[in-house]
CSV table of C-alpha atoms in Angstrom, one decimal:
chain,number,residue,atom,x,y,z
I,1,UNK,CA,2.0,-46.3,29.3
I,2,UNK,CA,4.2,-43.7,27.7
I,3,UNK,CA,6.0,-41.6,30.3
I,4,UNK,CA,6.0,-37.8,29.5
I,5,UNK,CA,9.5,-36.4,29.3
I,6,UNK,CA,10.4,-34.0,32.1
I,7,UNK,CA,11.0,-30.4,31.0
I,8,UNK,CA,14.6,-29.2,30.9
I,9,UNK,CA,15.8,-26.2,32.8
I,10,UNK,CA,14.2,-22.9,31.8
I,11,UNK,CA,17.1,-21.6,29.7
I,12,UNK,CA,17.2,-24.9,27.7
I,13,UNK,CA,13.4,-24.9,27.4
I,14,UNK,CA,13.3,-21.4,25.9
I,15,UNK,CA,15.2,-22.6,22.8
I,16,UNK,CA,14.1,-26.3,22.7
I,17,UNK,CA,12.9,-27.9,19.4
I,18,UNK,CA,9.8,-29.2,21.2
I,19,UNK,CA,7.1,-26.6,21.3
I,20,UNK,CA,5.7,-27.9,24.6
I,21,UNK,CA,9.1,-27.3,26.3
I,22,UNK,CA,9.3,-23.8,24.8
I,23,UNK,CA,5.8,-23.1,26.1
I,24,UNK,CA,7.0,-24.3,29.5
I,25,UNK,CA,10.0,-22.0,29.3
I,26,UNK,CA,7.9,-19.0,28.4
I,27,UNK,CA,5.6,-19.6,31.3
I,28,UNK,CA,8.5,-20.1,33.7
I,29,UNK,CA,10.1,-16.8,32.6
I,30,UNK,CA,6.8,-15.0,32.9
I,31,UNK,CA,6.4,-16.3,36.5
I,32,UNK,CA,9.9,-15.0,37.3
I,33,UNK,CA,9.2,-11.6,35.8
I,34,UNK,CA,6.0,-11.2,37.8
I,35,UNK,CA,7.9,-12.0,41.0
I,36,UNK,CA,10.8,-9.6,40.1
I,37,UNK,CA,11.2,-6.0,41.2
I,38,UNK,CA,10.2,-3.6,38.4
I,39,UNK,CA,13.8,-2.5,38.0
I,40,UNK,CA,15.3,-6.0,38.5
I,41,UNK,CA,18.2,-7.3,36.3
I,42,UNK,CA,15.9,-9.9,34.6
I,43,UNK,CA,14.5,-7.2,32.3
I,44,UNK,CA,17.9,-6.1,30.9
I,45,UNK,CA,18.8,-9.8,30.5
I,46,UNK,CA,15.8,-10.8,28.4
I,47,UNK,CA,14.7,-7.6,26.7
I,48,UNK,CA,16.5,-8.4,23.4
I,49,UNK,CA,15.0,-11.9,23.3
I,50,UNK,CA,11.3,-11.0,23.6
I,51,UNK,CA,10.8,-10.4,19.8
I,52,UNK,CA,12.2,-13.9,19.1
I,53,UNK,CA,9.9,-15.5,21.6
I,54,UNK,CA,6.8,-13.7,20.2
I,55,UNK,CA,7.7,-15.0,16.7
I,56,UNK,CA,7.4,-18.6,17.8
I,57,UNK,CA,6.0,-20.7,14.9
I,58,UNK,CA,3.9,-22.9,17.0
I,59,UNK,CA,0.5,-21.4,17.9
I,60,UNK,CA,0.4,-22.9,21.4
I,61,UNK,CA,3.9,-21.8,22.3
I,62,UNK,CA,3.4,-18.4,20.7
I,63,UNK,CA,0.3,-17.8,22.9
I,64,UNK,CA,2.5,-18.3,26.0
I,65,UNK,CA,5.2,-16.1,24.5
I,66,UNK,CA,2.8,-13.2,23.9
I,67,UNK,CA,1.5,-13.5,27.4
I,68,UNK,CA,5.1,-13.3,28.6
I,69,UNK,CA,5.6,-10.2,26.5
I,70,UNK,CA,2.6,-8.5,28.0
I,71,UNK,CA,3.8,-9.2,31.5
I,72,UNK,CA,7.2,-7.9,30.6
I,73,UNK,CA,5.9,-4.6,29.2
I,74,UNK,CA,3.5,-4.0,32.1
I,75,UNK,CA,5.9,-5.0,34.9
I,76,UNK,CA,9.1,-3.2,33.8
I,77,UNK,CA,9.7,0.1,35.5
I,78,UNK,CA,8.3,2.8,33.3
I,79,UNK,CA,10.5,5.8,32.8
I,80,UNK,CA,10.3,8.9,30.5
I,81,UNK,CA,11.7,8.0,27.2
I,82,UNK,CA,11.1,4.2,27.6
I,83,UNK,CA,14.4,3.3,29.3
I,84,UNK,CA,16.0,0.0,28.2
I,85,UNK,CA,12.7,-0.9,26.4
I,86,UNK,CA,13.0,2.0,23.9
I,87,UNK,CA,15.8,0.4,21.8
I,88,UNK,CA,13.8,-2.9,21.4
I,89,UNK,CA,10.3,-1.5,21.0
I,90,UNK,CA,10.5,-1.5,17.2
I,91,UNK,CA,11.6,-5.1,17.0
I,92,UNK,CA,9.1,-6.3,19.5
I,93,UNK,CA,6.3,-4.3,17.9
I,94,UNK,CA,7.2,-5.7,14.5
I,95,UNK,CA,7.1,-9.3,15.7
I,96,UNK,CA,3.7,-8.7,17.4
I,97,UNK,CA,2.2,-7.1,14.3
I,98,UNK,CA,3.7,-9.5,11.7
I,99,UNK,CA,3.5,-12.8,13.6
I,100,UNK,CA,0.8,-12.4,16.3
I,101,UNK,CA,-2.0,-10.1,15.1
I,102,UNK,CA,-3.0,-12.7,12.5
I,103,UNK,CA,-2.9,-15.5,15.0
I,104,UNK,CA,-5.7,-17.1,17.0
I,105,UNK,CA,-8.2,-14.7,18.6
I,106,UNK,CA,-6.9,-15.1,22.1
I,107,UNK,CA,-3.3,-14.5,21.0
I,108,UNK,CA,-4.3,-11.6,18.8
I,109,UNK,CA,-6.1,-9.9,21.8
I,110,UNK,CA,-3.0,-10.2,24.0
I,111,UNK,CA,-0.7,-9.0,21.2
I,112,UNK,CA,-3.0,-6.0,20.7
I,113,UNK,CA,-2.7,-5.3,24.5
I,114,UNK,CA,1.1,-5.4,24.2
I,115,UNK,CA,1.2,-2.9,21.5
I,116,UNK,CA,-1.2,-0.6,23.4
I,117,UNK,CA,0.7,-1.0,26.7
I,118,UNK,CA,3.8,0.5,25.1
I,119,UNK,CA,2.0,3.7,25.7
I,120,UNK,CA,2.3,3.2,29.4
I,121,UNK,CA,6.1,3.0,28.9
I,122,UNK,CA,6.2,6.4,27.0
I,123,UNK,CA,6.7,4.5,23.7
I,124,UNK,CA,3.3,5.1,22.1
I,125,UNK,CA,4.6,6.8,19.0
I,126,UNK,CA,7.3,4.1,18.4
I,127,UNK,CA,4.7,1.3,18.8
I,128,UNK,CA,2.3,3.2,16.5
I,129,UNK,CA,5.0,3.7,13.8
I,130,UNK,CA,5.4,-0.1,13.5
I,131,UNK,CA,1.6,-0.6,13.5
I,132,UNK,CA,1.3,1.9,10.6
I,133,UNK,CA,4.4,0.9,8.6
I,134,UNK,CA,4.0,-2.9,8.9
I,135,UNK,CA,0.4,-3.5,10.0
I,136,UNK,CA,-1.4,-1.0,7.6
I,137,UNK,CA,0.7,-2.4,4.7
I,138,UNK,CA,0.3,-6.1,5.5
I,139,UNK,CA,-0.7,-8.5,2.8
I,140,UNK,CA,-3.4,-10.1,4.9
I,141,UNK,CA,-6.6,-8.0,5.4
I,142,UNK,CA,-7.2,-9.5,8.8
I,143,UNK,CA,-3.9,-8.1,10.0
I,144,UNK,CA,-4.6,-4.7,8.5
I,145,UNK,CA,-8.0,-4.7,10.3
I,146,UNK,CA,-6.4,-5.8,13.6
I,147,UNK,CA,-3.8,-3.0,13.2
I,148,UNK,CA,-6.3,-0.3,12.6
I,149,UNK,CA,-8.4,-1.6,15.6
I,150,UNK,CA,-5.3,-1.4,17.8
I,151,UNK,CA,-4.7,2.2,16.7
I,152,UNK,CA,-8.3,3.0,17.5
I,153,UNK,CA,-8.3,1.4,20.9
I,154,UNK,CA,-4.9,2.9,21.8
I,155,UNK,CA,-6.2,6.4,21.1
I,156,UNK,CA,-9.4,5.7,23.0
I,157,UNK,CA,-7.5,4.6,26.1
I,158,UNK,CA,-4.5,6.9,26.2
I,159,UNK,CA,-5.6,9.9,24.1
I,160,UNK,CA,-3.8,11.9,21.4
I,161,UNK,CA,-1.0,13.0,23.7
I,162,UNK,CA,0.4,9.5,23.9
I,163,UNK,CA,-0.8,8.1,20.5
I,164,UNK,CA,-0.7,11.1,18.1
I,165,UNK,CA,-3.5,10.6,15.5
I,166,UNK,CA,-2.0,12.4,12.5
I,167,UNK,CA,0.4,9.6,11.5
I,168,UNK,CA,-2.4,7.1,11.8
I,169,UNK,CA,-4.6,9.2,9.4
I,170,UNK,CA,-1.7,9.6,7.0
I,171,UNK,CA,-0.9,5.8,7.1
I,172,UNK,CA,-4.6,4.9,6.5
I,173,UNK,CA,-4.7,7.0,3.3
I,174,UNK,CA,-4.6,4.1,0.9
I,175,UNK,CA,-6.8,1.9,3.1
I,176,UNK,CA,-9.9,4.1,2.5
I,177,UNK,CA,-10.0,2.6,-1.0
I,178,UNK,CA,-9.0,-1.0,0.0
I,179,UNK,CA,-10.8,-3.7,-1.9
I,180,UNK,CA,-11.9,-5.3,1.4
I,181,UNK,CA,-15.0,-3.6,2.8
I,182,UNK,CA,-14.1,-4.5,6.4
I,183,UNK,CA,-10.8,-2.7,6.1
I,184,UNK,CA,-12.6,0.4,4.8
I,185,UNK,CA,-15.1,0.2,7.7
I,186,UNK,CA,-12.3,-0.1,10.3
I,187,UNK,CA,-10.7,3.0,8.9
I,188,UNK,CA,-14.0,5.0,9.2
I,189,UNK,CA,-14.4,3.8,12.8
I,190,UNK,CA,-10.9,5.0,13.6
I,191,UNK,CA,-11.6,8.4,12.1
I,192,UNK,CA,-14.7,8.6,14.3
I,193,UNK,CA,-12.6,8.0,17.4
I,194,UNK,CA,-10.1,10.7,16.3
I,195,UNK,CA,-13.1,13.0,15.8
I,196,UNK,CA,-14.3,12.2,19.4
I,197,UNK,CA,-11.0,13.8,20.6
I,198,UNK,CA,-10.3,16.5,18.2
I,199,UNK,CA,-13.7,17.5,16.8
I,200,UNK,CA,-14.3,19.2,13.4
I,201,UNK,CA,-10.7,20.3,13.1
I,202,UNK,CA,-9.8,16.7,12.2
I,203,UNK,CA,-11.3,17.3,8.7
I,204,UNK,CA,-8.3,19.5,7.9
I,205,UNK,CA,-5.9,16.5,8.1
I,206,UNK,CA,-8.0,13.8,6.4
I,207,UNK,CA,-6.7,12.4,3.2
I,208,UNK,CA,-8.7,13.0,0.0
I,209,UNK,CA,-11.9,10.9,0.1
I,210,UNK,CA,-14.7,10.0,-2.3
I,211,UNK,CA,-17.9,12.0,-1.9
I,212,UNK,CA,-19.7,8.9,-0.6
I,213,UNK,CA,-17.1,8.4,2.1
I,214,UNK,CA,-17.3,12.1,3.1
I,215,UNK,CA,-21.0,11.8,3.4
I,216,UNK,CA,-20.7,8.7,5.5
I,217,UNK,CA,-18.2,10.4,7.8
I,218,UNK,CA,-20.3,13.5,8.1
I,219,UNK,CA,-23.3,11.4,9.1
I,220,UNK,CA,-21.1,9.6,11.7
I,221,UNK,CA,-19.7,12.8,13.1
I,222,UNK,CA,-23.2,14.1,13.8
I,223,UNK,CA,-23.7,11.2,16.2
I,224,UNK,CA,-20.4,11.6,18.0
I,225,UNK,CA,-20.3,13.9,21.1
I,226,UNK,CA,-17.1,15.9,20.7
I,227,UNK,CA,-15.4,17.2,23.8
I,228,UNK,CA,-16.3,14.4,26.2
I,229,UNK,CA,-13.3,12.2,25.6
I,230,UNK,CA,-10.9,11.7,28.5
I,231,UNK,CA,-7.9,9.4,28.7
I,232,UNK,CA,-8.3,6.5,31.1
I,233,UNK,CA,-4.7,5.2,30.9
I,234,UNK,CA,-1.5,7.2,31.2
I,235,UNK,CA,2.2,6.7,31.0
I,236,UNK,CA,3.1,4.9,34.3
I,237,UNK,CA,5.8,7.3,35.3
I,238,UNK,CA,3.3,10.2,35.5
I,239,UNK,CA,2.4,11.4,38.9
I,240,UNK,CA,-1.2,12.3,39.9
I,241,UNK,CA,-0.7,16.1,39.2
I,242,UNK,CA,0.5,15.4,35.7
I,243,UNK,CA,-2.4,13.0,35.1
I,244,UNK,CA,-4.9,15.6,36.3
I,245,UNK,CA,-3.4,18.2,34.0
I,246,UNK,CA,-3.5,15.9,31.0
I,247,UNK,CA,-7.2,15.1,31.7
I,248,UNK,CA,-8.0,18.8,31.8
I,249,UNK,CA,-6.3,19.4,28.5
I,250,UNK,CA,-7.8,16.4,26.7
I,251,UNK,CA,-10.1,16.7,23.8
I,252,UNK,CA,-9.1,20.2,22.5
I,253,UNK,CA,-11.3,23.1,23.7
I,254,UNK,CA,-12.3,26.5,22.6
I,255,UNK,CA,-10.8,29.9,22.8
I,256,UNK,CA,-9.8,32.9,20.7
I,257,UNK,CA,-7.1,35.5,21.0
I,258,UNK,CA,-4.2,33.5,19.7
I,259,UNK,CA,-5.6,30.1,20.3
I,260,UNK,CA,-7.4,27.7,18.0
I,261,UNK,CA,-8.9,25.2,20.4
I,262,UNK,CA,-9.3,21.8,18.8
I,263,UNK,CA,-7.5,23.0,15.7
I,264,UNK,CA,-4.4,23.7,17.8
I,265,UNK,CA,-4.7,20.2,19.2
I,266,UNK,CA,-4.6,18.8,15.6
I,267,UNK,CA,-1.6,20.9,14.7
I,268,UNK,CA,0.3,19.5,17.7
I,269,UNK,CA,0.4,16.2,16.0
I,270,UNK,CA,1.3,17.3,12.4
I,271,UNK,CA,4.7,17.7,10.8
I,272,UNK,CA,5.3,21.2,9.5
I,273,UNK,CA,5.6,21.6,5.8
I,274,UNK,CA,8.4,23.7,4.2
I,275,UNK,CA,6.9,25.7,1.3
I,276,UNK,CA,9.6,28.3,1.0
I,277,UNK,CA,12.0,25.8,-0.6
I,278,UNK,CA,9.3,25.0,-3.2
I,279,UNK,CA,9.1,28.6,-4.5
I,280,UNK,CA,11.4,28.6,-7.4
I,281,UNK,CA,12.5,31.3,-9.9
I,282,UNK,CA,9.4,30.8,-12.1
I,283,UNK,CA,7.1,31.5,-9.2
I,284,UNK,CA,8.7,34.8,-8.4
I,285,UNK,CA,9.0,35.9,-12.1
I,286,UNK,CA,5.3,34.9,-12.5
I,287,UNK,CA,4.2,37.4,-9.9
I,288,UNK,CA,6.0,40.2,-11.8
I,289,UNK,CA,4.6,39.2,-15.2
I,290,UNK,CA,2.6,41.8,-17.1
I,291,UNK,CA,-0.1,39.3,-17.9
I,292,UNK,CA,-2.6,39.0,-15.0
I,293,UNK,CA,-3.3,35.4,-15.8
I,294,UNK,CA,0.4,34.5,-15.3
I,295,UNK,CA,0.4,36.3,-12.0
I,296,UNK,CA,-2.8,34.4,-11.1
I,297,UNK,CA,-1.0,31.1,-12.0
I,298,UNK,CA,1.8,31.8,-9.5
I,299,UNK,CA,-0.7,32.7,-6.8
I,300,UNK,CA,-2.7,29.5,-7.5
I,301,UNK,CA,0.5,27.5,-7.2
I,302,UNK,CA,1.2,29.2,-3.8
I,303,UNK,CA,-2.3,28.6,-2.5
I,304,UNK,CA,-2.0,24.9,-3.4
I,305,UNK,CA,1.1,24.7,-1.3
I,306,UNK,CA,-0.7,26.6,1.5
I,307,UNK,CA,-3.3,23.9,1.8
I,308,UNK,CA,-0.8,22.3,4.3
I,309,UNK,CA,-2.4,23.0,7.7
I,310,UNK,CA,0.9,23.5,9.5
I,311,UNK,CA,3.8,25.4,7.9
I,312,UNK,CA,7.4,25.3,8.9
I,313,UNK,CA,8.9,28.3,10.6
I,314,UNK,CA,11.2,30.4,8.3
I,315,UNK,CA,11.9,33.8,6.8
I,316,UNK,CA,8.7,34.7,5.1
I,317,UNK,CA,9.5,38.4,4.9
I,318,UNK,CA,10.2,38.5,1.1
I,319,UNK,CA,7.0,36.5,0.4
I,320,UNK,CA,4.8,38.7,2.6
I,321,UNK,CA,6.4,41.8,1.0
I,322,UNK,CA,5.7,40.6,-2.5
I,323,UNK,CA,2.1,39.6,-1.7
I,324,UNK,CA,1.5,42.9,0.0
I,325,UNK,CA,2.7,44.7,-3.1
I,326,UNK,CA,-0.1,43.0,-5.0
I,327,UNK,CA,-2.6,45.0,-3.0
I,328,UNK,CA,-2.0,47.7,-5.6
I,329,UNK,CA,-2.6,45.3,-8.5
I,330,UNK,CA,-5.0,46.6,-11.1
I,331,UNK,CA,-6.7,43.1,-11.4
I,332,UNK,CA,-9.2,42.4,-8.7
I,333,UNK,CA,-8.7,38.6,-9.0
I,334,UNK,CA,-5.0,38.9,-8.4
I,335,UNK,CA,-5.6,41.3,-5.5
I,336,UNK,CA,-8.1,38.9,-3.9
I,337,UNK,CA,-5.8,35.9,-4.3
I,338,UNK,CA,-2.9,37.8,-2.7
I,339,UNK,CA,-5.0,38.4,0.4
I,340,UNK,CA,-6.1,34.8,0.5
I,341,UNK,CA,-2.4,33.7,0.4
I,342,UNK,CA,-1.6,36.0,3.3
I,343,UNK,CA,-4.6,34.6,5.2
I,344,UNK,CA,-3.4,31.0,4.7
I,345,UNK,CA,0.1,32.0,5.9
I,346,UNK,CA,-1.4,33.3,9.2
I,347,UNK,CA,-3.5,30.1,9.5
I,348,UNK,CA,-0.5,27.8,8.9
I,349,UNK,CA,2.1,29.7,11.0
I,350,UNK,CA,-0.1,31.0,13.8
I,351,UNK,CA,2.0,32.9,16.3
I,352,UNK,CA,5.0,32.8,14.0
I,353,UNK,CA,3.1,35.1,11.7
I,354,UNK,CA,2.2,37.6,14.3
I,355,UNK,CA,4.8,40.2,13.3
I,356,UNK,CA,3.6,40.2,9.7
I,357,UNK,CA,-0.1,40.2,10.8
I,358,UNK,CA,0.6,43.4,12.8
I,359,UNK,CA,2.0,45.1,9.7
I,360,UNK,CA,-0.9,44.0,7.5
I,361,UNK,CA,-3.6,44.9,10.0
I,362,UNK,CA,-4.0,48.6,9.3
I,363,UNK,CA,-4.1,48.1,5.6
I,364,UNK,CA,-6.7,45.3,5.9
I,365,UNK,CA,-8.9,47.4,8.2
I,366,UNK,CA,-8.7,50.3,5.7
I,367,UNK,CA,-9.6,47.9,2.8
I,368,UNK,CA,-12.8,47.0,4.6
I,369,UNK,CA,-14.5,49.8,2.8
I,370,UNK,CA,-14.0,47.8,-0.5
I,371,UNK,CA,-17.4,46.7,-1.8
I,372,UNK,CA,-16.3,44.2,-4.4
I,373,UNK,CA,-16.8,40.7,-3.0
I,374,UNK,CA,-13.6,39.5,-4.6
I,375,UNK,CA,-11.8,41.8,-2.1
I,376,UNK,CA,-14.2,42.2,0.9
I,377,UNK,CA,-14.6,38.5,1.5
I,378,UNK,CA,-10.8,37.7,1.6
I,379,UNK,CA,-10.2,40.8,3.8
I,380,UNK,CA,-12.9,39.5,6.3
I,381,UNK,CA,-11.4,36.1,6.2
I,382,UNK,CA,-7.9,37.5,6.8
I,383,UNK,CA,-9.0,39.5,9.9
I,384,UNK,CA,-10.9,36.5,11.1
I,385,UNK,CA,-7.8,34.2,10.9
I,386,UNK,CA,-5.4,36.8,12.4
I,387,UNK,CA,-7.9,37.5,15.2
I,388,UNK,CA,-8.0,33.8,16.1
I,389,UNK,CA,-4.4,32.8,15.7
I,390,UNK,CA,-2.1,35.8,15.6
I,391,UNK,CA,-3.3,38.4,18.1
I,392,UNK,CA,-4.4,38.5,21.8
I,393,UNK,CA,-6.3,41.1,23.8
I,394,UNK,CA,-3.2,42.1,25.8
I,395,UNK,CA,-1.1,42.6,22.6
I,396,UNK,CA,-0.1,46.3,22.7
I,397,UNK,CA,0.3,46.7,19.0
I,398,UNK,CA,-3.0,45.0,18.3
I,399,UNK,CA,-4.8,47.3,20.9
I,400,UNK,CA,-3.3,50.3,19.1
I,401,UNK,CA,-4.8,49.3,15.8
I,402,UNK,CA,-8.0,48.3,17.5
I,403,UNK,CA,-8.3,51.8,18.9
I,404,UNK,CA,-7.8,53.2,15.4
I,405,UNK,CA,-10.4,50.7,14.2
I,406,UNK,CA,-13.0,52.1,16.6
I,407,UNK,CA,-12.5,55.5,14.9
I,408,UNK,CA,-12.8,54.1,11.4
I,409,UNK,CA,-15.7,55.1,9.3
I,410,UNK,CA,-16.7,51.5,8.9
I,411,UNK,CA,-16.4,50.9,12.6
I,412,UNK,CA,-19.7,49.0,12.8
I,413,UNK,CA,-18.2,46.2,10.7
I,414,UNK,CA,-15.0,46.1,12.7
I,415,UNK,CA,-17.0,46.0,15.9
I,416,UNK,CA,-18.9,43.1,14.6
I,417,UNK,CA,-15.7,41.2,14.2
I,418,UNK,CA,-14.1,42.0,17.6
I,419,UNK,CA,-16.4,40.5,20.2
I,420,UNK,CA,-16.5,37.1,18.6
I,421,UNK,CA,-12.8,36.5,19.0
I,422,UNK,CA,-11.6,38.5,21.9
I,423,UNK,CA,-14.4,39.1,24.5
């Protein structure tokens, strides 16, 4: 009978040409890691080799390598910022997505767990960036689906503080029209999970969808209980007090007077958009043009830019001043659009727009007497937005204008606005 060759020492086995010996080496190393202290030297010694192990071309050896990877990630001491694991998270994640998510079901499951467990090491965004950039753009539909499923499960377990959902939505933009129906379905499921955490405000950061997809999402949203989501896993360095605080803040919430509840939660995960740099000479000259249609074209251009839900901080004084001057425009369409633009500025800048909102408030209150819907509707919307995001009850300047509003001849309208947002 043939005598089975004895495995070489672990270091030799890890790089051996025989897959069975490599498998033995991975298992030996995993056993040592599990016995090691969480801050033991073994982690620094092998951290730069994990991605290579995970990329093993033999399915049996790779399965052992991925198990080793999971033990490595879950055993290493978790520190804020990721510690020594931070530098190697992108390469390890890349190997897991590219080489393991399309592997055998058992290997795929462990690889998914590895990617998710990076959240416990304060490396959720780094892991997710690789899932999005590599996994969502993979040539194999099964890897794309697995990547979207990992993103969904990671959010379900850790919540949006650890795995921010906005990059995921942005990365899935092209997948909503993927030729594979299972890919499209996985994306809708992921959006449903994001809705479970952030609620209706998530609609503001969805990519453009077909009418049928919007209808399908709306139907799905009606069956999801928003506000009940709580994280069940946390970065391992967090103490019990920090965990309790994160649980309390999970899933958005309500509130007025300078807060936007779930909408604020969404904005936390969005990159701000700089619109000021996109306002060129033609835009400004268009606002001064004698033809009202040309002025309208400039305002339409601005409003298209202001669709961005989160605006970058900057010096908006000249823009606000110019839009405010259009309050005297003889054309009611131009007047209404100028108010709409100022409303969107308040919505996109929130507290950053408070100074300008205070200046605009007296004029807007006085304009409430306007009966033309092209003006009255934008004025109401502006006060609604400023009340939600730019003012608070304790704001002295706001209270002063509020007092004046109580004495206004259309006070009954103003009073109808106040209780909803502030009391």
